[in-house]
Backbone as a ProteinNet text record, in pm:
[ID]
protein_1_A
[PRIMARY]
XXXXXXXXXXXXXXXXXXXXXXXXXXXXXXXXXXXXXXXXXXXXXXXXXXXXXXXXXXXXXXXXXXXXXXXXXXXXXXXXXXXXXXXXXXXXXXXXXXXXXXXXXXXXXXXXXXXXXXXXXXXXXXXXXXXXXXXXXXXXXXXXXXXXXXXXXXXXXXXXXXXXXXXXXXXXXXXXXXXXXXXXXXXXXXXXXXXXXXXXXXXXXXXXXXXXXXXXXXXXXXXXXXXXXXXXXXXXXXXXXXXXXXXXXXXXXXXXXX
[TERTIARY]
-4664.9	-4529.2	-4439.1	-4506.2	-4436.6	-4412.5	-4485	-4453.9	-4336	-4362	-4257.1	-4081.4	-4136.3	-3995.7	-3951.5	-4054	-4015.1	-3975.9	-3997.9	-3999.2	-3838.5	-3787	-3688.9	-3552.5	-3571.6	-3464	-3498	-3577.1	-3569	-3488.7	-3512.5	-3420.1	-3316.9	-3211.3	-3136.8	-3048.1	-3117.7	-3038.2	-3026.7	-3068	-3092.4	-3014.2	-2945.5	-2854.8	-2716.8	-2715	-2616	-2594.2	-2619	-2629.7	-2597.8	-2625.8	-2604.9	-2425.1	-2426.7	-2277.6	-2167.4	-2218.1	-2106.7	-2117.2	-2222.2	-2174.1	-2103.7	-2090	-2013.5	-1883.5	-1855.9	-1695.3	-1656.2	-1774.9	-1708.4	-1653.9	-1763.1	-1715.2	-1609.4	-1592.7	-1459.6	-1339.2	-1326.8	-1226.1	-1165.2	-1310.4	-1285.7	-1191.7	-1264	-1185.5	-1043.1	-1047.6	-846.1	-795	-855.7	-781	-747.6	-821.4	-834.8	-709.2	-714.1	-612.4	-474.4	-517.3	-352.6	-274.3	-358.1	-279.3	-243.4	-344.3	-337.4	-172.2	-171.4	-5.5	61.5	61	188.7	221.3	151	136	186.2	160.6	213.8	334.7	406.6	512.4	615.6	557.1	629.5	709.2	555.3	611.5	711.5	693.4	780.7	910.6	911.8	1033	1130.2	1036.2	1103.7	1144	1041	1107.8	1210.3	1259.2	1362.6	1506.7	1443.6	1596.4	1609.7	1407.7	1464.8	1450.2	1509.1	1596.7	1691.3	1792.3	1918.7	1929.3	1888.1	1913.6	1901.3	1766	1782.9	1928.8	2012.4	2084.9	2201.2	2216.2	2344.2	2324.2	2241.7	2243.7	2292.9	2265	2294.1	2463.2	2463	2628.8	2735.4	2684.4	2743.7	2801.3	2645.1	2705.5	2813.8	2846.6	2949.5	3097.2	3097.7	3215.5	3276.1	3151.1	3233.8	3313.8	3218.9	3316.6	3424.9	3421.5	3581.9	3714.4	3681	3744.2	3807.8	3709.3	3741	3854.4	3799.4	3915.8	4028.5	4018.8	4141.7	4270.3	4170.8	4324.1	4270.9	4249.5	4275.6	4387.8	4363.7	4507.9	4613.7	4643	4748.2	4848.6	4965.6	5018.5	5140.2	5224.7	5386	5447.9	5556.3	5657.3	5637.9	5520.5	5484.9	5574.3	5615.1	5676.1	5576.1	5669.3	5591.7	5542.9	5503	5439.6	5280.2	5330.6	5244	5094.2	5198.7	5079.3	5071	5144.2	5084.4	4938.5	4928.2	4864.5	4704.6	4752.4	4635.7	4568.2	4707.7	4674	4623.1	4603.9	4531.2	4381.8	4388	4225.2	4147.5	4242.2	4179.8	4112.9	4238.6	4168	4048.4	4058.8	3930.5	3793.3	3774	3665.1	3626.5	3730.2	3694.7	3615.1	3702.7	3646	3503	3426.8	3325.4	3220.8	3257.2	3173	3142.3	3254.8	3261	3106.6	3186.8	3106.5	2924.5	2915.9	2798.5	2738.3	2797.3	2717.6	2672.7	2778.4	2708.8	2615.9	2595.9	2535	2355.3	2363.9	2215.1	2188.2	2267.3	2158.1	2147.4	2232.4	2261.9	2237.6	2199.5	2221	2385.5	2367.2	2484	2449.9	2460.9	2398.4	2486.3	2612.1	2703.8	2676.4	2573.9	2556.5	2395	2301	2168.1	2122.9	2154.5	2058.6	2024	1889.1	1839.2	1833	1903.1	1916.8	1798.1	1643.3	1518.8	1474.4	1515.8	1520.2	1403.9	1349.3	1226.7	1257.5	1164.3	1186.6	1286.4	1240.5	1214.3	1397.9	1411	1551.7	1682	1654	1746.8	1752.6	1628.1	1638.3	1794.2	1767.7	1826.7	1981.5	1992.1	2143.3	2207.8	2139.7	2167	2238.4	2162.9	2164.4	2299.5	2341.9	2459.2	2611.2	2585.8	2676.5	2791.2	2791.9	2893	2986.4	2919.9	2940.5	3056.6	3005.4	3020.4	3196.3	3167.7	3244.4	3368.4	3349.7	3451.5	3515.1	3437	3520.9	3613.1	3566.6	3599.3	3700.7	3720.1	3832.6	3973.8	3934.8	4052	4134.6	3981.3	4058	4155.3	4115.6	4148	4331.7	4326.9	4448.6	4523.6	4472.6	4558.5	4668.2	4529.6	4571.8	4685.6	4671.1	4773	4914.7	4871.1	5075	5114.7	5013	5116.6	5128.1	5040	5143.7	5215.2	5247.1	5399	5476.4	5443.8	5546.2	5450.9	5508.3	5430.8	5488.6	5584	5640.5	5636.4	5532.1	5528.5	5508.8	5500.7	5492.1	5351.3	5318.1	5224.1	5161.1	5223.6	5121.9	5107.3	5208.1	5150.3	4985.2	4958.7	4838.2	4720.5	4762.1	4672.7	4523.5	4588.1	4445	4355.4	4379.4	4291.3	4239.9	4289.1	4226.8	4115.8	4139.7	4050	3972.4	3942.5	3813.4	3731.1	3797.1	3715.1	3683.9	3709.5	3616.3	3531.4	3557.1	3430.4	3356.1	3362.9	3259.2	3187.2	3242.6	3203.5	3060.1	3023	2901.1	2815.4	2863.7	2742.4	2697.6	2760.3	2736.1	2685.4	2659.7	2650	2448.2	2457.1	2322.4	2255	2326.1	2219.2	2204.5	2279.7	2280.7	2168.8	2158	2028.3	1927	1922.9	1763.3	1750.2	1836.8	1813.2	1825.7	1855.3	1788.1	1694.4	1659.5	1496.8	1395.9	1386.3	1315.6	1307.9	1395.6	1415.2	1329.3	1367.6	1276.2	1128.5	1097.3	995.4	865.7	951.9	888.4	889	994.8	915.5	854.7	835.2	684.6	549.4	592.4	455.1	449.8	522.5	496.5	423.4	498.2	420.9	287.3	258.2	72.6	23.4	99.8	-17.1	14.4	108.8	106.1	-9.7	-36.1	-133.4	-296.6	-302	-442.3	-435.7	-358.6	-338.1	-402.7	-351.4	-421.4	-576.1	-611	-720.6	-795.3	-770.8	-853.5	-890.3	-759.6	-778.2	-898.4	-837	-971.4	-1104.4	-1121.4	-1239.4	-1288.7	-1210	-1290.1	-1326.7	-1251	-1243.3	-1371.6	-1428.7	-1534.4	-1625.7	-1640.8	-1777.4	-1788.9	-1682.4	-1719.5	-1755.6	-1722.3	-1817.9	-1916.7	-1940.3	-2132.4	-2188.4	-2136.8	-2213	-2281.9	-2139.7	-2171.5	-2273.8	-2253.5	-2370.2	-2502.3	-2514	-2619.8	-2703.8	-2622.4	-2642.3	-2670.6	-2587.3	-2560.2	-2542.2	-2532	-2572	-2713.1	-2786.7	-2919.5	-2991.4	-3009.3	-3105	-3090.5	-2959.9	-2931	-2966.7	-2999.7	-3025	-3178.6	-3231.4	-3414.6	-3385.2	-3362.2	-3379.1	-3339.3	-3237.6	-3221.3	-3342.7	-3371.9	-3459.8	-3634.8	-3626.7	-3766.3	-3743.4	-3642.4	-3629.2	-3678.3	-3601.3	-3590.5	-3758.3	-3838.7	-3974.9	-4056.1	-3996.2	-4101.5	-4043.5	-3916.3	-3848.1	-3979.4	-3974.5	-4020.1	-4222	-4248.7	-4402.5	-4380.8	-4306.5	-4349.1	-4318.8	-4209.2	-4206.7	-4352.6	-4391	-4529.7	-4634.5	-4621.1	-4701.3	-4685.8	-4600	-4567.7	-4595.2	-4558.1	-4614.1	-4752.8	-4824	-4981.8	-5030.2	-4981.5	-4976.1	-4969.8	-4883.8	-4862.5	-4924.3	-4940.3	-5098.8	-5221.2	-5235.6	-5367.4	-5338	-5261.5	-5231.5	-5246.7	-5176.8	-5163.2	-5321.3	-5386.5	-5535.7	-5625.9	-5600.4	-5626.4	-5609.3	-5540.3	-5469	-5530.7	-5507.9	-5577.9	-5739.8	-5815.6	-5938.1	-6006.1	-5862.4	-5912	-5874.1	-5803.2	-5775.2	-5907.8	-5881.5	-6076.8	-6208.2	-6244.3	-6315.1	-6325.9	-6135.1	-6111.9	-6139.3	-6071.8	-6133.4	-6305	-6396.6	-6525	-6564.7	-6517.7	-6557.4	-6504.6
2279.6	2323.7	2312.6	2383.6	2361	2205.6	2105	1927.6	1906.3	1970.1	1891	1942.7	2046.6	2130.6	2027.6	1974.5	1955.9	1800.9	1737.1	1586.5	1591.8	1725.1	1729.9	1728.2	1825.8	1851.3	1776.8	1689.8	1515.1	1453.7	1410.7	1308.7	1390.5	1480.1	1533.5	1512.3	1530.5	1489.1	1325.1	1286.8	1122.2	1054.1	1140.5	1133.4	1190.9	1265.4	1353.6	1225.9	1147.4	1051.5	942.4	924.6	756.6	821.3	914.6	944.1	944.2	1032.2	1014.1	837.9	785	647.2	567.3	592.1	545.8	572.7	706.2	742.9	697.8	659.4	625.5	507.7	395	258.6	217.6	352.9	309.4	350.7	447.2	447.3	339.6	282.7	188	34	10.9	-94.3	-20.7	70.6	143.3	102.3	150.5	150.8	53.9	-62.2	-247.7	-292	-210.5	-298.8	-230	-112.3	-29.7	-100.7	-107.1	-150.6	-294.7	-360.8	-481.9	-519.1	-432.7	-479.2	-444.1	-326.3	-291.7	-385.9	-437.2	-558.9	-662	-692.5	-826.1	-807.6	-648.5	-655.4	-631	-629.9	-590.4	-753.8	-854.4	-960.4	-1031.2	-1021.1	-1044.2	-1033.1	-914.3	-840.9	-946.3	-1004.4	-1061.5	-1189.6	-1236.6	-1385.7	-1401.2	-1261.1	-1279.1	-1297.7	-1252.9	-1249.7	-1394	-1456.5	-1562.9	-1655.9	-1656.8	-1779.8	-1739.8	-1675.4	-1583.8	-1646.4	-1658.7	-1714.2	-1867.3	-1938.1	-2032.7	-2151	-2016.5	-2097.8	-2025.4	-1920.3	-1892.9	-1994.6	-1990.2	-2127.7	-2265.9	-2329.1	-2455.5	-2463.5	-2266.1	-2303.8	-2306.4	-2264.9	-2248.1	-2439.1	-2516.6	-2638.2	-2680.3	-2646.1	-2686.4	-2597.7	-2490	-2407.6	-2510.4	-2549.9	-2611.4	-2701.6	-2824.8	-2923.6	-2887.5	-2771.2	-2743.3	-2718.7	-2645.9	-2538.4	-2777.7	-2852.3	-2972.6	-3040.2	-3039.7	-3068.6	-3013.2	-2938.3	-2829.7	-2828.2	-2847.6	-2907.5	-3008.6	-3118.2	-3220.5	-3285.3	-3196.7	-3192.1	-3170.1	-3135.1	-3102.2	-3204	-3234.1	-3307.8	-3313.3	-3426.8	-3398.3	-3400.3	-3291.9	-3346.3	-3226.9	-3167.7	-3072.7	-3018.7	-2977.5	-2824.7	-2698.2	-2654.4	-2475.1	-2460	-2459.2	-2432.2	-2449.6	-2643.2	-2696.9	-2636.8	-2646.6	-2564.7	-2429.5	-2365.6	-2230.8	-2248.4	-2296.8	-2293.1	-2349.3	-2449.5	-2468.2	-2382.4	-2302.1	-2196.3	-2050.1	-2041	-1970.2	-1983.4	-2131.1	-2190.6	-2202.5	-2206.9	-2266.3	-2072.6	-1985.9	-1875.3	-1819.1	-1795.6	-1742.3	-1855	-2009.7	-2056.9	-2026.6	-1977.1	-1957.5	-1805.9	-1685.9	-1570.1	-1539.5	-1653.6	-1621.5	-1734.2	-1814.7	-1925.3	-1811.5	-1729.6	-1650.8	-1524.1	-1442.2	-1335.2	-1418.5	-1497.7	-1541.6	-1561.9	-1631.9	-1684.3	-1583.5	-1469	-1316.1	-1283.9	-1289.9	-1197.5	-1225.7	-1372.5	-1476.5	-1446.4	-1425.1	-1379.3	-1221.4	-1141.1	-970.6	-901.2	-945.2	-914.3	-827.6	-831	-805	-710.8	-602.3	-541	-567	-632.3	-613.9	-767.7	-858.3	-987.5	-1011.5	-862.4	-832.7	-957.1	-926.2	-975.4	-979.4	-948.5	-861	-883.8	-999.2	-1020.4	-1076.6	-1037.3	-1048.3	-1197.6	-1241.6	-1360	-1462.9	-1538.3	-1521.5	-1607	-1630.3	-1665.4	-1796.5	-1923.1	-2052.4	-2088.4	-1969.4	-1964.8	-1903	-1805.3	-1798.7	-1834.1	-1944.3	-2000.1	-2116.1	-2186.2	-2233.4	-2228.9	-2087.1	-2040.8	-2054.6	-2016.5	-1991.2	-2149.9	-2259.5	-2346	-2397.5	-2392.1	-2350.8	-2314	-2235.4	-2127.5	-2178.3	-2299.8	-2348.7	-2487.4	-2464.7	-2529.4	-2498.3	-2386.7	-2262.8	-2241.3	-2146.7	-2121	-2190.3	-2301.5	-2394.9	-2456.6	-2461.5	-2469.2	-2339.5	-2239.6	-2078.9	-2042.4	-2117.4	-2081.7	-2139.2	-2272.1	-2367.8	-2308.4	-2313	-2283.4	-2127.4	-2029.3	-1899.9	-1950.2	-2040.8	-2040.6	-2171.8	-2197.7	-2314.4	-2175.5	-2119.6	-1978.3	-1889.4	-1860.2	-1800.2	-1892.7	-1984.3	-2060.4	-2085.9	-2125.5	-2143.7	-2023.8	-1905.6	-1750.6	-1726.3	-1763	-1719	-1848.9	-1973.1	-2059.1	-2140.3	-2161	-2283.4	-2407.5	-2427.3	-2554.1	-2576.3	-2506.9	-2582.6	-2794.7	-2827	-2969	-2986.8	-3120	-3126.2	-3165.7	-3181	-3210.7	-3107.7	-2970	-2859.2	-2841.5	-2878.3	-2832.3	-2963.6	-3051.7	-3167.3	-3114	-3067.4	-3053.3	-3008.5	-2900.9	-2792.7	-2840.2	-2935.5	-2995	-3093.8	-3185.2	-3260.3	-3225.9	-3060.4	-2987.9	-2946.5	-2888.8	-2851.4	-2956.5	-3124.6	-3208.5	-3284.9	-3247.6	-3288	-3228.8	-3092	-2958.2	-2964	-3036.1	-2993	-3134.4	-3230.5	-3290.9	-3234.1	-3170.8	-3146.7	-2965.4	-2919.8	-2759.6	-2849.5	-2939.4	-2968.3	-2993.9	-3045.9	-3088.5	-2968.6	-2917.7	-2764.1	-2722.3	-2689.5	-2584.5	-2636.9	-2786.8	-2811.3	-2819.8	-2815.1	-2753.7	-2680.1	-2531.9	-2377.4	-2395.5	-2450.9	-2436.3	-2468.7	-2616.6	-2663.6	-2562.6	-2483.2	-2445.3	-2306.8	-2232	-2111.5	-2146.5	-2279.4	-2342.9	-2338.6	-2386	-2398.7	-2235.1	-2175.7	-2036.8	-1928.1	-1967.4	-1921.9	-1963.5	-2098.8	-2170.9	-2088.7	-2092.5	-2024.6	-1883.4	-1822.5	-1672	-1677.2	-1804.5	-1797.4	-1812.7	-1894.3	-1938.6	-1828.5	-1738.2	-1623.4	-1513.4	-1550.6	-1444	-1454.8	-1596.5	-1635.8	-1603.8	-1628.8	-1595.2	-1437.8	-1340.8	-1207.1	-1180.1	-1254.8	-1223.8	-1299.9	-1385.3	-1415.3	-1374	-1251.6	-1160.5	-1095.4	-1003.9	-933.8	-889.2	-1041	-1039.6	-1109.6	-1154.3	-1126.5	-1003.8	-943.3	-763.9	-721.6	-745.3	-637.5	-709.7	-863.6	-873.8	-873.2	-863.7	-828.9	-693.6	-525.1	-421.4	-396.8	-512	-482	-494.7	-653.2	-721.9	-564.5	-564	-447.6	-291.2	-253.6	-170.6	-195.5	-335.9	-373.9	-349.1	-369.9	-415.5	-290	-201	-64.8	45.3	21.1	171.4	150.5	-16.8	17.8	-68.3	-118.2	-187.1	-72.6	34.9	126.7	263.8	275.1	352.8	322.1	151.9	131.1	116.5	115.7	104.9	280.3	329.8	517.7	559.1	520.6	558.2	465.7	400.1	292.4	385.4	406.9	492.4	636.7	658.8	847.8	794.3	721.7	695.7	646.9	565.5	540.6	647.3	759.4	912.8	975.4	995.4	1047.1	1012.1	878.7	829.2	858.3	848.6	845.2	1025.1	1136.8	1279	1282	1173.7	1237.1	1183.9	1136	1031.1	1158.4	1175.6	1316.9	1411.7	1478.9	1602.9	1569.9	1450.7	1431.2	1456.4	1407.8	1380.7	1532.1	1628.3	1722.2	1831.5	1777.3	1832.4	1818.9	1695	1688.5	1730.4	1735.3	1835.1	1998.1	2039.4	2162.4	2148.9	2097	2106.8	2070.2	2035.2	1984.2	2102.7	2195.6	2319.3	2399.8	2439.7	2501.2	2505.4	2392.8	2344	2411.9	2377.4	2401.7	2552.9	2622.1	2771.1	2828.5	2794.9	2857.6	2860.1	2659.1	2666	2768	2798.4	2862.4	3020	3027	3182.2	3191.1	3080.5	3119.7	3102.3	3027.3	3015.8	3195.6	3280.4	3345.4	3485.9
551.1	518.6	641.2	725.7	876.8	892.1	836.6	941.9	869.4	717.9	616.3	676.5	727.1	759.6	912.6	973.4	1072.2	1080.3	970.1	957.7	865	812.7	747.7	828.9	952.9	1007.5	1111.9	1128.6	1237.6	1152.7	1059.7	951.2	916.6	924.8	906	1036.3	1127.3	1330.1	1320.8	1268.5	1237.6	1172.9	1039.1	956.2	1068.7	1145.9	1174.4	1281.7	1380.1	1464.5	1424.6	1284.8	1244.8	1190.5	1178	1099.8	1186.4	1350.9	1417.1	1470.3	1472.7	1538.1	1450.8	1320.8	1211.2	1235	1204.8	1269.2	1347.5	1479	1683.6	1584.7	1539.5	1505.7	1467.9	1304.5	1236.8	1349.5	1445.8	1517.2	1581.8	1646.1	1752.6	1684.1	1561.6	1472.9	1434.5	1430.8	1419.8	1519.5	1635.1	1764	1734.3	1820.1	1842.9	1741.4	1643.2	1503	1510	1572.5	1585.5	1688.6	1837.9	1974.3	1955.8	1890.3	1868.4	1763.6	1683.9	1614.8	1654.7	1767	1812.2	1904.8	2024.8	2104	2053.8	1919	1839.3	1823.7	1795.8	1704.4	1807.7	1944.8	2068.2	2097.5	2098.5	2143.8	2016	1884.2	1812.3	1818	1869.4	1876.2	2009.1	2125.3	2214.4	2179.8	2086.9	2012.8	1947.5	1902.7	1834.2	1967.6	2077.6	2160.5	2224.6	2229.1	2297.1	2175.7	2078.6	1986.3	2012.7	2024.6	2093.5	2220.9	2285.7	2407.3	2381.2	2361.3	2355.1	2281.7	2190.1	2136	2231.4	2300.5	2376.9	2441.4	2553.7	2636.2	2603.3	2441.6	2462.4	2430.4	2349.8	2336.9	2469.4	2568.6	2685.9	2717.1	2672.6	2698.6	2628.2	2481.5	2396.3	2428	2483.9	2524.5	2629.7	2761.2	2867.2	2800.3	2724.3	2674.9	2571.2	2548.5	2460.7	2570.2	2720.7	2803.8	2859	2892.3	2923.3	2855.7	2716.1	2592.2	2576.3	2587.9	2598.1	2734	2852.2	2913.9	2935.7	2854	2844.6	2773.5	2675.1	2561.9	2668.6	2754.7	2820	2885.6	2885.7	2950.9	3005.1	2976.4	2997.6	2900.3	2931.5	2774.5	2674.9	2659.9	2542.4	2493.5	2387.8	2328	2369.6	2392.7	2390.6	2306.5	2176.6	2080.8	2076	2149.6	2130.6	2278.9	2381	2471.7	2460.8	2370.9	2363.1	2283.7	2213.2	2108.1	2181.7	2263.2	2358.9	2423.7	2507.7	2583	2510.6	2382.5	2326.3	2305.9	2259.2	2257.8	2405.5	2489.5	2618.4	2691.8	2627.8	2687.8	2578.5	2477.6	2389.2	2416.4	2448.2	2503	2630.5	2694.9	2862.1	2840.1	2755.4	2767.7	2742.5	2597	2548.8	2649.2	2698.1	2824.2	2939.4	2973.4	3099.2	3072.3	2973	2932.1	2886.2	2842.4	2753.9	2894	2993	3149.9	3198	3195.8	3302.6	3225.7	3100.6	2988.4	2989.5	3002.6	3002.9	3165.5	3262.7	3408.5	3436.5	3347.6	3386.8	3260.3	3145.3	3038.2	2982.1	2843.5	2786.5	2653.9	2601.7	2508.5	2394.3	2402.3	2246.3	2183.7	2339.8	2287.2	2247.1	2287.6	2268.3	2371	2505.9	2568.4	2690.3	2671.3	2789.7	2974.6	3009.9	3112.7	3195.6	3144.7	3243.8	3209.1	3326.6	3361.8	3432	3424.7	3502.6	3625.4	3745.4	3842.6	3839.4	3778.4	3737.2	3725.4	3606.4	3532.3	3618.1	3714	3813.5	3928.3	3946.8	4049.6	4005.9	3846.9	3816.5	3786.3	3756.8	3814.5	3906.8	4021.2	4139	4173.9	4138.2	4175.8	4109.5	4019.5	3918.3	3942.6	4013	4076.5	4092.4	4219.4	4272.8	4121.1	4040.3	3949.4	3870	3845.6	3704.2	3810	3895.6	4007.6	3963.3	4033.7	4037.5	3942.1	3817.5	3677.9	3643.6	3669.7	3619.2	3719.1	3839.5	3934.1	3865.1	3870.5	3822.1	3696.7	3569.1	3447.1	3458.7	3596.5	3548.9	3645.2	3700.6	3767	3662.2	3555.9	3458.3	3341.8	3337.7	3254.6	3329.6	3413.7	3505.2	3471.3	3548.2	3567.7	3420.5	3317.8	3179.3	3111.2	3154	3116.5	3188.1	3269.3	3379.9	3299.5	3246.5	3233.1	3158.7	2993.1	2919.4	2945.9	3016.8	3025.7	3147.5	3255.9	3371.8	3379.3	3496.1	3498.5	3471.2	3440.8	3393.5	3607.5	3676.2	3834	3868.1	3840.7	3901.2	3828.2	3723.2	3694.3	3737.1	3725.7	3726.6	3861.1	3921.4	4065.9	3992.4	3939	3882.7	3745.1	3685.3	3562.1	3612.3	3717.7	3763.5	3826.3	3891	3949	3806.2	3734.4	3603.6	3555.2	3507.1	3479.7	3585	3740	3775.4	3783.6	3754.6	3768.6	3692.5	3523.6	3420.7	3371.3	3416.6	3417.9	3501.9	3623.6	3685.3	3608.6	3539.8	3464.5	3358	3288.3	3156.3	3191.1	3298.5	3346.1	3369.8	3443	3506.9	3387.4	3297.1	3186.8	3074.9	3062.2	2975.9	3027.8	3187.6	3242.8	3215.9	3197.1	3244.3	3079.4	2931.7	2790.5	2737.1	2852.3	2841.5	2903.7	3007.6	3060.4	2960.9	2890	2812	2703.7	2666.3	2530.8	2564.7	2693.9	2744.6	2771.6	2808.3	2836.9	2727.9	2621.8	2439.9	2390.6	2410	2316	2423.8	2544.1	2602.8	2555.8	2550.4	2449.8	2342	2257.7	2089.5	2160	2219.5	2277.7	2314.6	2348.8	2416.3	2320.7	2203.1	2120.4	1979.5	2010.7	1893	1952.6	2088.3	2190.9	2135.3	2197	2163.9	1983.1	1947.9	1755.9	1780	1858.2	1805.6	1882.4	1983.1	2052	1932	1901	1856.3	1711.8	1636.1	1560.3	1568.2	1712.7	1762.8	1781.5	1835.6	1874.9	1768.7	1657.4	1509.5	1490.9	1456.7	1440.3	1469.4	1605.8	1679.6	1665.7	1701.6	1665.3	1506.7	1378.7	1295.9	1275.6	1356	1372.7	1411.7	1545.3	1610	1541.7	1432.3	1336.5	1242.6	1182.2	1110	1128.9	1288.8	1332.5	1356	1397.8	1475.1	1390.5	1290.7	1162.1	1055.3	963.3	859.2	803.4	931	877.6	878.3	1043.6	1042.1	914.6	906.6	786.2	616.3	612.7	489.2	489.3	579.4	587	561.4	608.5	619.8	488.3	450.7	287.1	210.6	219.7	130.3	125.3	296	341.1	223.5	244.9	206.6	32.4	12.7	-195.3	-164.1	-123.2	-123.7	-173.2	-55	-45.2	-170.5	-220.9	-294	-429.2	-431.8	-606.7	-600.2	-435.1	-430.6	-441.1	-405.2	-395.5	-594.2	-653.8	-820.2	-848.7	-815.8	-874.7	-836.9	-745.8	-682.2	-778.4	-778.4	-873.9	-1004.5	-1068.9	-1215.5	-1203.4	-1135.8	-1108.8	-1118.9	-1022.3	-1031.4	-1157.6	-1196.8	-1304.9	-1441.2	-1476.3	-1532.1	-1502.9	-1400.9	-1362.4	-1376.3	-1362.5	-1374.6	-1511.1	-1623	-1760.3	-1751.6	-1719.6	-1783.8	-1757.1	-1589.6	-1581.6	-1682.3	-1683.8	-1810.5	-1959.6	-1966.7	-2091.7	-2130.3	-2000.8	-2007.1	-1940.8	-1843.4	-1846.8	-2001.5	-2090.9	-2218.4	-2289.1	-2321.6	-2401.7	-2345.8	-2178.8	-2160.9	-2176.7	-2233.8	-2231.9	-2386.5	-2476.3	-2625.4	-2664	-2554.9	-2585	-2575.9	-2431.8	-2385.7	-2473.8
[MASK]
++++++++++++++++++++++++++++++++++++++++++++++++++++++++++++++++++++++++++++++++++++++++++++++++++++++++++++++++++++++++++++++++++++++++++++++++++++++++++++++++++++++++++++++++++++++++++++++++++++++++++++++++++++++++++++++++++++++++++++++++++++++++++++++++++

């Protein structure tokens, strides 16, 4: 009576052991699957800014060539009307070229974007500078003299039109390195955002091999063992129990002989 008691509450600590390593397991596959999407949904979240960028950037190239066009349109002779009307277009492309440039190296939050720049890309600014500069000087002093006067001469402006188109090939160049290289360093995100998932469900499947392997083979021999003893102790007790009934049977006959 004592072994049975003692072979009961072994397989009971046995049961209690295979259960918490079950729980550790199922945690560990939560965890792995929890950190793992938030990680994903982190870097998602950054892809969305750099298609945002990648397309501020190439519009920066299409603003210059409007801010070019624009006093290009310019000449001798005009009606006021006619260069006002310029001088409206020429300032709303300059404002959103200006702001969009600070916005892509310092970020800008009303344009969602985050400024963090990587080495590569402000090296490429930098390099820029005297570019950007020198278009953004000119156009801000074209803007000046035809709001003091739309009918200035067309030579007072000419200097400053011909610094902004030679400025403006060498900004057109920098600016599709610094959209190639943006293009370049989001496709390397997607790559390490797809490595990142196929960690991830690597881990998830090896901590299930491992579970398999660990807690539900030894657990299904142990249930299989227990139902064995289970059906050999009913086989027992029937057995039993026919003999008792056969006892029975035959202390009666000896009690009605007697």
């Amino acid at each position: 009576m004592q072994l049975d008691t003692y072979y009961t509450k072994r397989g009971l600590r046995r049961f209690s052991r295979l259960g918490t390593w079950y729980i550790l397991a199922l945690g560990v596959i939560a965890t792995v699957a929890i950190v793992g999407q938030l990680l994903i949904q982190f870097r998602l979240k950054g892809q969305l800014n750099d298609s945002r960028i990648v397309n501020l950037a190439g519009q920066q190239r299409m603003l210059s060539q409007k801010i070019s066009k624009n006093v290009l349109l310019l000449r001798e002779g005009q009606l006021a009307s006619e260069r006002s009307a310029i001088l409206q277009e020429l300032k709303t492309s300059f404002f959103l070229w200006q702001i969009s440039q600070d916005g892509l190296q310092h970020g800008n939050d009303s344009l969602k974007l985050p400024g963090k720049n990587s080495t590569a890309i402000t090296h490429l600014f930098q390099d820029l500078d005297d570019d950007f500069n020198g278009m953004a000087n000119s156009v801000k002093r074209v803007i000046t003299i035809l709001n003091a006067d739309t009918q200035t001469a067309y030579g007072v402006l000419r200097p400053d039109i011909e610094k902004i188109l030679a400025h403006e090939q060498s900004f057109l160049t920098g600016m599709e390195k610094i959209a190639s290289q943006y293009d370049s360093e989001a496709k390397a995100r997607v790559s390490s955002l797809r490595t990142i998932e196929y960690i991830v469900l690597a881990t998830v499947l090896i901590v299930i091999f491992i579970e398999v392997v660990l807690i539900f083979r030894p657990t299904t021999k142990q249930v299989n063992d227990a139902i064995s003893k289970l059906v050999a102790s009913e086989k027992n007790a029937r057995k039993l129990t026919r003999e008792i009934g056969a006892l029975y049977a035959s202390l009666e006959k000896t009690y009605e002989q007697m």
